[in-house]
Coordinates of C-alpha atoms in Angstrom, one line a residue:
M263 CA -159.8 104.2 32.6
S264 CA -156.7 103.4 30.5
A265 CA -157.4 100.6 28.4
V266 CA -153.8 99.7 28.7
L267 CA -154.2 99.1 32.4
V268 CA -157.0 96.9 31.8
L269 CA -155.2 94.9 29.2
A270 CA -152.0 94.3 31.6
A271 CA -154.4 93.5 34.2
G272 CA -156.2 90.7 32.2
L273 CA -152.9 89.5 30.7
I274 CA -151.1 89.0 34.3
L275 CA -153.7 87.1 35.9
M276 CA -154.3 85.0 32.8
A277 CA -150.3 84.1 33.1
L278 CA -150.3 83.5 36.8
G279 CA -153.3 81.4 35.9
Y280 CA -151.1 79.2 33.3
F281 CA -147.8 79.2 35.3
V282 CA -149.4 78.5 38.6
Y283 CA -152.8 77.3 39.0
S284 CA -153.0 74.8 35.7
K285 CA -149.2 73.4 37.1
F286 CA -151.2 72.4 40.1
I287 CA -154.1 71.0 38.6
A288 CA -152.1 69.2 35.9
E289 CA -149.8 67.7 38.6
K290 CA -151.7 66.8 41.8
I291 CA -155.2 66.8 40.4
F292 CA -155.2 64.8 37.0
R293 CA -151.5 63.7 37.5
L294 CA -150.7 63.7 34.0
D295 CA -147.9 61.0 33.1
P296 CA -145.3 61.5 30.5
D297 CA -144.8 57.9 30.0
F298 CA -148.5 57.0 29.3
R299 CA -148.9 55.6 26.1
T300 CA -151.4 57.9 24.4
P301 CA -154.1 56.8 21.9
A302 CA -152.3 58.8 19.1
H303 CA -149.2 56.2 19.4
E304 CA -151.8 53.1 20.4
L305 CA -154.4 53.3 17.7
E306 CA -152.0 55.5 15.3
D307 CA -153.6 55.0 11.8
G308 CA -152.5 58.2 9.9
V309 CA -155.8 59.9 9.7
D310 CA -157.5 61.0 12.6
F311 CA -154.7 59.2 15.2
V312 CA -151.3 61.1 14.6
P313 CA -148.9 61.8 17.3
T314 CA -148.3 65.6 16.8
N315 CA -146.0 68.1 18.1
K316 CA -147.6 70.0 21.0
Y317 CA -146.8 73.6 19.4
V318 CA -148.8 72.2 16.1
L319 CA -151.3 70.6 18.0
W320 CA -152.1 73.8 19.9
G321 CA -152.4 75.4 17.0
H322 CA -155.1 73.2 15.9
H323 CA -156.8 73.1 19.3
F324 CA -156.4 77.0 19.6
T325 CA -157.8 77.7 16.3
S326 CA -160.4 75.1 16.3
V327 CA -162.2 76.3 19.8
A328 CA -161.6 80.0 19.0
G329 CA -164.2 80.6 16.7
A330 CA -166.4 83.7 16.2
A331 CA -168.1 83.3 19.6
P332 CA -165.0 84.8 22.2
I333 CA -165.7 87.6 19.6
V334 CA -169.3 88.0 19.4
G335 CA -170.2 87.1 23.2
P336 CA -167.8 89.7 25.0
A337 CA -168.4 92.5 22.2
I338 CA -172.3 92.0 22.9
A339 CA -171.7 91.8 26.6
V340 CA -170.2 95.1 27.3
I341 CA -173.5 96.3 26.9
W342 CA -173.8 95.7 31.0
G343 CA -170.5 97.7 31.3
W344 CA -166.9 96.5 30.5
A345 CA -165.8 95.6 33.9
P346 CA -168.6 92.5 34.5
A347 CA -167.3 91.0 31.1
F348 CA -163.4 91.4 32.0
L349 CA -164.1 89.7 35.2
W350 CA -166.0 86.8 33.9
V351 CA -163.5 86.4 30.9
V352 CA -160.4 86.6 33.1
F353 CA -161.5 84.4 36.1
G354 CA -163.8 82.3 33.8
T355 CA -160.4 81.5 31.7
I356 CA -158.6 80.6 35.0
F357 CA -160.7 78.7 37.1
F358 CA -163.1 76.8 34.7
A359 CA -161.9 77.2 31.0
G360 CA -158.6 75.9 31.3
V361 CA -159.5 73.0 34.0
H362 CA -162.2 72.3 31.5
D363 CA -160.3 71.9 28.7
A364 CA -157.4 70.4 30.1
G365 CA -159.7 67.7 32.0
A366 CA -161.7 66.7 28.9
I367 CA -158.5 65.8 27.0
W368 CA -157.2 64.0 30.2
A369 CA -160.6 62.0 30.7
S370 CA -160.6 61.1 26.7
V371 CA -156.9 60.3 26.3
R372 CA -157.4 57.6 29.1
N373 CA -160.1 56.0 27.4
K374 CA -159.0 55.3 23.7
A375 CA -159.5 58.8 22.7
R376 CA -163.4 58.2 22.8
S377 CA -165.8 61.4 22.8
V378 CA -166.7 63.0 26.0
G379 CA -170.5 62.4 24.5
S380 CA -169.6 58.7 24.5
L381 CA -167.4 58.4 28.0
T382 CA -170.9 59.5 29.4
G383 CA -172.5 56.1 29.1
D384 CA -169.9 54.2 31.0
V385 CA -169.2 57.0 33.2
V386 CA -172.6 58.3 34.0
G387 CA -175.2 55.8 32.4
K388 CA -176.9 55.3 29.0
R389 CA -179.7 58.2 29.9
A390 CA -177.3 60.5 30.2
R391 CA -175.4 59.7 27.0
S392 CA -178.6 59.9 24.9
I393 CA -179.4 63.4 26.6
F394 CA -175.4 64.4 25.8
M395 CA -175.4 63.1 22.1
I396 CA -178.8 65.0 21.3
V397 CA -177.4 68.4 23.2
I398 CA -173.9 67.7 21.3
F399 CA -175.7 67.2 18.0
L400 CA -177.6 70.5 18.3
L401 CA -174.5 72.6 19.6
L402 CA -172.7 71.4 16.0
L403 CA -175.9 72.1 14.3
M404 CA -175.6 75.7 15.6
V405 CA -172.0 76.3 15.2
N406 CA -171.6 74.6 11.6
A407 CA -174.6 76.4 10.2
V408 CA -174.2 79.6 11.8
F409 CA -170.0 80.2 11.3
A410 CA -171.0 79.4 7.7
V411 CA -173.2 82.4 7.7
V412 CA -170.9 84.5 9.6
I413 CA -168.1 83.8 7.2
A414 CA -170.0 84.6 3.9
N415 CA -171.3 87.7 5.7
L416 CA -168.2 89.1 6.3
M417 CA -166.9 88.1 2.5
M418 CA -169.8 89.9 1.1
S419 CA -169.3 93.0 3.5
F420 CA -165.4 92.9 3.4
P421 CA -164.5 91.4 -0.3
S422 CA -160.6 92.7 0.3
A423 CA -160.7 89.5 2.9
V424 CA -161.7 86.8 0.3
V425 CA -158.4 86.3 -1.2
P426 CA -156.5 86.2 2.2
V427 CA -159.3 83.5 3.4
W428 CA -159.2 81.4 0.9
G429 CA -155.4 81.5 0.3
A430 CA -155.1 80.5 3.6
I431 CA -156.3 77.0 2.5
I432 CA -153.5 76.9 -0.2
V433 CA -150.8 78.1 2.7
A434 CA -152.2 75.2 4.6
L435 CA -151.9 72.2 2.1
V436 CA -148.3 73.3 1.2
I437 CA -147.2 73.8 4.7
G438 CA -148.8 70.0 5.7
Q439 CA -146.6 68.6 2.9
L440 CA -143.1 70.8 4.4
I441 CA -143.4 69.7 7.9
Y442 CA -144.9 65.6 7.0
R443 CA -143.3 65.1 3.7
R444 CA -140.4 66.9 3.3
K445 CA -139.3 67.0 7.3
I446 CA -138.6 70.8 6.9
G447 CA -138.1 72.1 10.4
L448 CA -141.0 74.1 12.4
I449 CA -139.3 77.2 12.7
T450 CA -138.7 77.7 9.1
V451 CA -142.1 76.7 7.9
S452 CA -143.5 78.7 10.5
V453 CA -141.8 81.8 9.5
V454 CA -142.7 81.0 6.0
G455 CA -146.2 80.3 6.7
V456 CA -146.9 83.5 8.6
A457 CA -145.2 85.5 5.8
A458 CA -147.2 84.0 3.5
L459 CA -150.5 84.7 5.2
Y460 CA -149.8 88.1 5.7
G461 CA -148.4 88.9 2.4
L462 CA -152.2 87.4 1.4
I463 CA -153.8 90.3 3.9
L464 CA -151.3 93.1 2.4
L465 CA -152.7 91.6 -1.0
G466 CA -156.6 91.6 -0.2
P467 CA -157.3 95.3 -0.8
S468 CA -155.6 95.1 -3.9
V469 CA -157.7 92.4 -5.3
P470 CA -161.1 92.8 -3.8
V471 CA -163.4 89.8 -4.5
Q472 CA -167.1 90.8 -4.8
M473 CA -169.8 88.1 -5.0
P474 CA -172.4 88.8 -7.7
A475 CA -175.4 89.8 -5.8
E476 CA -177.3 87.0 -7.3
V477 CA -175.8 83.8 -9.0
A478 CA -178.1 81.2 -11.0
G479 CA -180.9 82.1 -8.9
M480 CA -179.4 82.2 -5.5
S481 CA -178.2 85.2 -3.4
G482 CA -174.5 85.9 -3.1
N483 CA -174.4 85.0 0.3
A484 CA -175.9 81.4 -0.3
V485 CA -173.1 80.9 -3.0
W486 CA -170.6 81.6 -0.3
I487 CA -172.2 79.4 2.2
L488 CA -172.5 76.4 -0.2
L489 CA -168.7 76.7 -1.0
L490 CA -168.0 76.8 2.5
F491 CA -169.6 73.2 3.1
L492 CA -168.3 71.6 0.2
Y493 CA -164.8 73.0 1.5
A494 CA -165.4 71.7 5.0
G495 CA -166.7 68.4 3.6
V496 CA -163.4 68.0 1.8
A497 CA -161.6 68.7 4.8
S498 CA -163.3 66.8 7.3
V499 CA -162.3 63.6 5.5
L500 CA -159.2 64.0 4.5
P501 CA -156.0 63.0 6.9
V502 CA -155.4 65.8 9.8
W503 CA -152.1 66.2 9.2
M504 CA -152.7 67.0 5.3
L505 CA -155.0 70.1 6.0
L506 CA -156.6 70.5 9.3
Q507 CA -153.5 70.3 11.7
P508 CA -151.4 72.6 9.5
R509 CA -154.2 75.1 8.8
D510 CA -155.0 75.5 12.5
Y511 CA -151.8 75.6 13.2
I512 CA -150.4 78.3 10.7
N513 CA -153.4 80.1 11.2
G514 CA -153.1 79.9 15.1
L515 CA -149.9 81.6 14.6
Q516 CA -151.1 84.3 12.2
L517 CA -154.0 85.0 14.6
F518 CA -151.7 85.2 17.5
V519 CA -149.3 88.0 15.6
G520 CA -152.9 89.9 14.9
L521 CA -153.6 89.8 18.8
L522 CA -150.1 90.9 19.2
I523 CA -150.4 93.7 16.8
L524 CA -154.0 94.5 18.2
Y525 CA -152.0 94.6 21.6
A526 CA -149.2 96.9 20.4
A527 CA -151.8 99.1 19.2
I528 CA -153.6 99.6 22.2
V529 CA -150.3 100.3 24.0
L530 CA -149.4 102.9 21.8
L531 CA -152.3 104.5 21.6
N532 CA -153.3 104.1 25.1
P533 CA -157.2 104.9 24.5
S534 CA -159.5 105.3 27.3
M535 CA -162.4 102.7 28.2
I536 CA -165.1 104.5 26.5
A537 CA -167.9 102.3 27.4
P538 CA -169.2 102.3 31.4
M539 CA -167.4 100.3 33.7
F540 CA -171.0 99.2 34.8
N541 CA -174.1 100.5 32.7
D542 CA -176.8 101.7 34.7
N543 CA -178.4 103.0 31.5
V544 CA -178.7 99.8 29.6
P545 CA -181.5 100.4 26.5
A546 CA -184.9 98.7 26.8
G547 CA -185.4 95.2 26.2
T548 CA -181.6 94.1 27.7
P549 CA -182.4 91.0 29.8
S550 CA -180.7 90.9 33.1
I551 CA -177.0 90.9 33.7
L552 CA -177.5 88.0 35.9
P553 CA -177.1 84.9 34.7
L554 CA -177.8 86.2 30.8
L555 CA -173.5 87.3 31.2
F556 CA -172.6 83.9 31.9
V557 CA -174.0 82.6 28.5
T558 CA -173.8 85.4 26.4
I559 CA -170.0 84.9 27.1
A560 CA -169.4 81.3 26.6
C561 CA -166.4 80.9 24.7
G562 CA -164.0 83.0 26.0
A563 CA -164.8 82.0 30.1
I564 CA -166.0 78.4 29.6
S565 CA -167.6 76.4 26.5
G566 CA -169.0 73.1 26.0
F567 CA -167.6 73.2 22.6
H568 CA -164.1 72.9 23.8
G569 CA -164.9 69.5 25.1
L570 CA -165.9 68.2 21.9
V571 CA -162.7 69.4 20.5
S572 CA -160.6 68.4 23.2
S573 CA -162.2 64.6 23.2
G574 CA -162.9 64.8 19.3
T575 CA -159.8 65.4 17.5
T576 CA -157.3 66.6 20.0
S577 CA -156.9 63.8 22.0
K578 CA -156.3 61.6 19.2
Q579 CA -153.3 63.7 18.5
L580 CA -151.9 64.0 21.7
N581 CA -148.3 62.9 21.6
R582 CA -147.5 62.9 25.5
E583 CA -149.9 63.0 28.0
T584 CA -148.1 66.0 30.0
D585 CA -148.7 68.0 26.7
A586 CA -152.7 68.2 27.7
R587 CA -151.8 71.4 29.9
F588 CA -150.1 73.4 27.3
V589 CA -152.8 72.1 24.9
G590 CA -155.4 72.2 26.5
Y591 CA -155.1 75.2 29.3
F592 CA -152.9 77.1 27.3
G593 CA -155.4 76.6 24.4
A594 CA -158.1 78.1 26.9
V595 CA -155.8 80.9 27.9
G596 CA -154.9 81.8 24.1
E597 CA -159.1 81.9 23.7
G598 CA -159.6 84.2 26.6
M599 CA -156.9 86.8 25.4
L600 CA -159.1 87.0 22.1
A601 CA -162.0 87.5 24.3
L602 CA -160.1 90.2 26.0
A603 CA -159.1 91.8 22.8
A604 CA -162.8 92.1 21.9
I605 CA -163.9 93.6 25.4
L606 CA -161.3 96.4 24.7
V607 CA -161.7 97.2 21.6
A608 CA -165.7 97.1 21.5
S609 CA -165.2 99.4 24.8
A610 CA -162.3 101.8 23.9
G611 CA -162.4 101.7 19.8
F612 CA -164.8 104.4 19.5
A613 CA -164.1 108.0 19.5
T614 CA -166.9 109.0 21.8
L615 CA -169.5 107.7 24.5
A616 CA -172.5 109.0 21.9
D617 CA -170.3 106.7 19.0
W618 CA -170.3 103.6 21.6
E619 CA -174.1 104.3 22.5
T620 CA -174.9 104.4 18.9
M621 CA -173.4 101.0 18.3
Y622 CA -174.9 99.8 21.2
S623 CA -178.8 100.9 21.0
A624 CA -180.0 97.5 21.4
F625 CA -179.1 93.9 23.2
G626 CA -177.7 92.1 20.7
Q627 CA -175.9 95.0 18.9
G628 CA -172.2 95.3 18.6
G629 CA -170.4 91.5 17.7
V630 CA -168.1 91.2 14.6
T631 CA -169.1 94.8 13.8
A632 CA -167.8 96.4 16.8
F633 CA -164.7 94.1 16.9
V634 CA -163.7 94.9 13.2
Q635 CA -164.5 98.7 13.7
G636 CA -163.5 99.1 16.8
G637 CA -159.9 97.2 16.4
A638 CA -159.6 99.0 13.1
Y639 CA -160.3 102.4 14.7
I640 CA -157.4 101.8 17.0
I641 CA -154.8 100.3 14.9
S642 CA -155.3 102.7 12.2
N643 CA -154.8 105.6 14.7
A644 CA -151.9 104.1 16.7
M645 CA -150.0 102.8 13.7
G646 CA -151.0 105.1 10.8
V647 CA -151.9 102.2 8.2
S648 CA -155.4 102.9 6.2
D649 CA -158.6 101.8 8.1
V650 CA -159.3 99.4 4.9
L651 CA -156.0 97.4 5.6
A652 CA -156.8 97.5 9.6
A653 CA -160.2 96.1 8.9
T654 CA -159.2 93.5 6.7
M655 CA -156.9 91.9 8.7
L656 CA -159.3 92.0 11.9
T657 CA -162.1 90.5 9.2
V658 CA -159.7 87.7 8.0
M659 CA -158.8 87.2 11.9
A660 CA -162.3 86.5 12.6
A661 CA -163.2 84.5 9.4
L662 CA -160.2 82.3 9.7
F663 CA -161.3 81.9 13.5
A664 CA -164.9 80.9 12.2
G665 CA -163.4 78.5 9.4
T666 CA -161.6 76.6 11.7
T667 CA -163.8 76.1 14.0
M668 CA -166.2 75.0 11.2
D669 CA -163.6 72.7 10.2
T670 CA -163.0 70.8 13.4
G671 CA -166.9 71.1 14.0
L672 CA -167.9 69.4 10.7
R673 CA -165.4 66.4 11.5
L674 CA -166.8 66.2 15.0
Q675 CA -170.1 66.3 13.6
R676 CA -168.9 63.4 11.3
Y677 CA -168.0 61.4 14.4
I678 CA -171.5 61.8 16.2
F679 CA -173.2 60.2 13.3
Q680 CA -170.3 57.6 13.4
E681 CA -171.1 56.7 17.1
W682 CA -174.8 56.8 16.6
G683 CA -174.2 54.0 14.0
D684 CA -172.1 52.2 16.5
I685 CA -174.7 52.7 19.3
Y686 CA -177.7 51.5 17.2
N687 CA -175.8 49.1 15.0
I688 CA -176.1 50.7 11.5
E689 CA -173.4 49.4 9.2
W690 CA -173.2 52.6 6.6
M691 CA -173.7 55.0 9.4
K692 CA -170.1 53.9 10.8
K693 CA -168.5 54.8 7.4
G694 CA -166.7 57.9 7.3
L695 CA -168.0 59.5 4.0
P696 CA -171.9 58.7 4.7
A697 CA -171.6 60.2 8.0
T698 CA -169.8 63.3 6.5
I699 CA -172.9 63.5 3.9
L700 CA -175.3 63.5 6.7
A701 CA -173.5 65.9 8.8
I702 CA -173.4 68.4 5.5
A703 CA -177.1 67.5 5.0
S704 CA -178.3 68.3 8.4
C705 CA -176.5 72.0 8.5
L706 CA -178.0 72.5 5.1
L707 CA -181.2 71.7 6.0
L708 CA -181.1 74.3 8.8
A709 CA -179.6 76.8 6.7
F710 CA -182.0 76.5 3.7
G711 CA -184.8 74.8 5.1
A712 CA -185.5 77.1 7.8
G713 CA -184.0 80.2 6.7
G714 CA -185.2 80.3 2.7
A715 CA -182.7 81.0 -0.2
D716 CA -180.5 83.2 1.5
G717 CA -178.9 80.2 3.8
S718 CA -179.7 82.0 6.9
G719 CA -181.7 79.8 9.0
G720 CA -178.8 78.6 11.1
M721 CA -179.4 82.1 12.6
L722 CA -182.7 81.3 14.4
I723 CA -181.3 79.1 16.6
W724 CA -178.1 81.0 17.8
P725 CA -179.9 82.4 20.5
L726 CA -180.2 79.1 22.2
F727 CA -176.3 78.6 21.7
G728 CA -174.8 80.0 25.0
T729 CA -177.2 78.0 27.0
T730 CA -176.7 74.9 25.3
N731 CA -172.9 75.5 24.9
Q732 CA -172.8 76.0 28.5
L733 CA -175.1 72.6 29.7
L734 CA -172.5 70.8 27.7
A735 CA -169.6 72.4 29.6
G736 CA -171.3 71.2 32.7
L737 CA -171.7 67.6 31.2
T738 CA -168.2 67.8 30.5
L739 CA -167.2 68.8 33.9
L740 CA -169.6 65.8 35.5
V741 CA -167.3 63.1 33.2
I742 CA -164.1 64.7 34.5
T743 CA -165.5 64.7 38.3
V744 CA -166.9 61.4 38.1
M745 CA -163.6 60.2 37.2
L746 CA -161.8 61.8 39.9
V747 CA -164.2 60.3 42.2
H748 CA -163.1 56.9 41.0
L749 CA -159.5 57.9 41.1
R750 CA -160.2 59.2 45.1
R751 CA -159.0 62.9 43.9
P752 CA -160.3 66.0 44.9
I753 CA -163.2 66.6 43.0
R754 CA -163.7 70.6 44.3
Y755 CA -161.5 72.1 41.6
T756 CA -164.3 70.6 38.8
L757 CA -167.4 70.2 41.0
V758 CA -167.6 74.2 42.0
P759 CA -167.6 75.1 38.2
L760 CA -169.9 72.3 37.3
C761 CA -172.9 73.5 40.0
F762 CA -171.9 77.2 38.9
V763 CA -172.5 76.7 35.4
L764 CA -175.7 74.5 35.5
V765 CA -177.1 76.9 37.9
M766 CA -176.8 79.5 35.4
T767 CA -177.6 77.5 32.6
V768 CA -181.0 76.6 34.0
I769 CA -181.8 80.0 35.4
A770 CA -181.3 81.2 31.7
L771 CA -183.0 78.5 29.9
V772 CA -186.4 79.8 32.6
L773 CA -186.4 83.2 31.4
Q774 CA -185.6 82.7 27.8
V775 CA -188.9 80.3 27.9
R776 CA -190.6 83.7 28.7
T777 CA -189.1 85.8 26.3
F778 CA -189.7 83.6 23.4
Y779 CA -193.0 82.9 24.4
E780 CA -193.8 86.7 24.7
Q781 CA -192.2 87.0 21.4
G782 CA -194.4 84.3 19.7
N783 CA -191.2 82.5 18.7
Y784 CA -192.7 78.9 19.0
F785 CA -189.6 77.4 17.3
L786 CA -187.1 78.8 19.6
L787 CA -189.6 78.2 22.8
V788 CA -190.0 74.2 22.1
L789 CA -186.2 74.0 21.5
D790 CA -185.6 76.0 24.6
L791 CA -187.9 73.4 26.6
V792 CA -186.0 70.6 25.2
V793 CA -182.8 71.9 26.4
L794 CA -184.6 72.7 29.7
V795 CA -185.7 69.6 30.2
A796 CA -182.0 68.3 29.4
S797 CA -180.2 70.5 32.0
I798 CA -183.0 69.3 34.7
L799 CA -182.4 65.4 33.7
V800 CA -178.7 66.1 33.5
A801 CA -178.6 68.0 36.9
M802 CA -180.6 65.0 38.5
E803 CA -177.8 62.4 36.9
C804 CA -175.3 64.6 38.1
A805 CA -176.5 63.9 41.8
S806 CA -177.0 60.6 41.1
A807 CA -174.1 59.2 39.4
L808 CA -171.5 61.3 42.1
K809 CA -173.5 59.9 45.1
R810 CA -173.3 56.3 43.5
H811 CA -169.6 56.6 42.7
R812 CA -168.5 58.0 45.7
A813 CA -170.2 55.0 47.5
I814 CA -168.2 52.8 45.3
A815 CA -165.6 54.7 46.2
A816 CA -165.7 54.5 49.8
Q817 CA -166.5 50.5 49.6
E818 CA -163.2 50.2 47.3
Q819 CA -161.1 52.2 49.9
P820 CA -158.8 50.1 52.3

């Protein structure tokens, strides 16, 4: 089948989702109010609470939620065939992710911009809040530790991407000053910023930066990981307008332009989908498509991490409540478009089926490598650019997506420690700097304590990312659903995704228990059991909370 037809079908369906379905959800279910005074205005402090232009905020939100996962997950899942991955990404984006993300922003904005974990204590109960906070901490630990490893590996493998990746930070600092200090128009700043980023990408192959294999007794990867956490720590305590917002905004534009280039190359080349539509000959050891498809592709269809960003940073910057539709739902659509691109290049970016089968010789293969190689093949053949330049552009895309997510993830982890300080009345933990140090220390402890001198320890718990992520999505949908019950509004639009996600997560966790046991991987086995128990407790809390709140709503009804 033509990749262009698949691309067109995906984009048309997602466009209908945004212009039709999201409008219905925003107006009839969440009933977003343009006159509601958002926490960004009510609690404005110039650091975390900053009223923000919705386009700038969309850039922050989109690049924060769209890390490496919507590339890695879909590019792995095509091993079952491209059609199942395509259907889950497209319809998951429309009916699951968009509602989840916009709903998390709305729920947080209506509660002083509190995180969804904190809200759980009021909406569901203190026991559920405790479970939620543990799940959130584990997920953030996975995201921050693993994305640092992913970026470090990319910079070691593609030295031409180092200058563009780090240069983007300088561009962002300048952009922040131009927008907030010099009051330069957004269009002018956007054009200059995107031009600067693509100028760096063009420059990258000419000035490759290769980290030595060993520096002061540490591997090159380890040095990059330490530098990344040092940067992320500084970024997490700076005012959001200074670095986080402008970096995410201008990266969002650059990444969106990159997606358009990739889509244009697909249209020009019109490659065939080399991968099978449904793969009946998967390699030995590949798990069942049901339910693993729905946790392998988390980001790009629905992701609990989005709820953390929506309620952790985005809700603190929302200028008008009605902006939640554009920022939240369209942010999910943007990630869906990235996941769609990953499916297309991982399925059509190979010369022959034999080449594709070589890449996908075992479950877990593909990922970023398939995205970069497949995308570079399509771009270079369609537009006549060199393979090195095309690969540099796609590597920078992947690294910047992962980097902006890591920035936000570390800030969110700092919030978690501060919220624990509030809950357990630990005064020093409530402060920003100690909480940031704890966040960095926990990630480095996992990266280096569990993985040795190369800092790859974070990868050990990555197999649990999908299930933990989806469990968190279920918890977020639970909070939104209970709020809708309180307001006597229809709940089926959040309840159906909630039930689906929890059922698939529990089944996947049970299957993983057996897998980890057979592999003798007792570290992951214990963690899997912890998440499984949390899933079951959450399901029980779901039923109890919904029953209780529906009874209260019925009694209050005149």
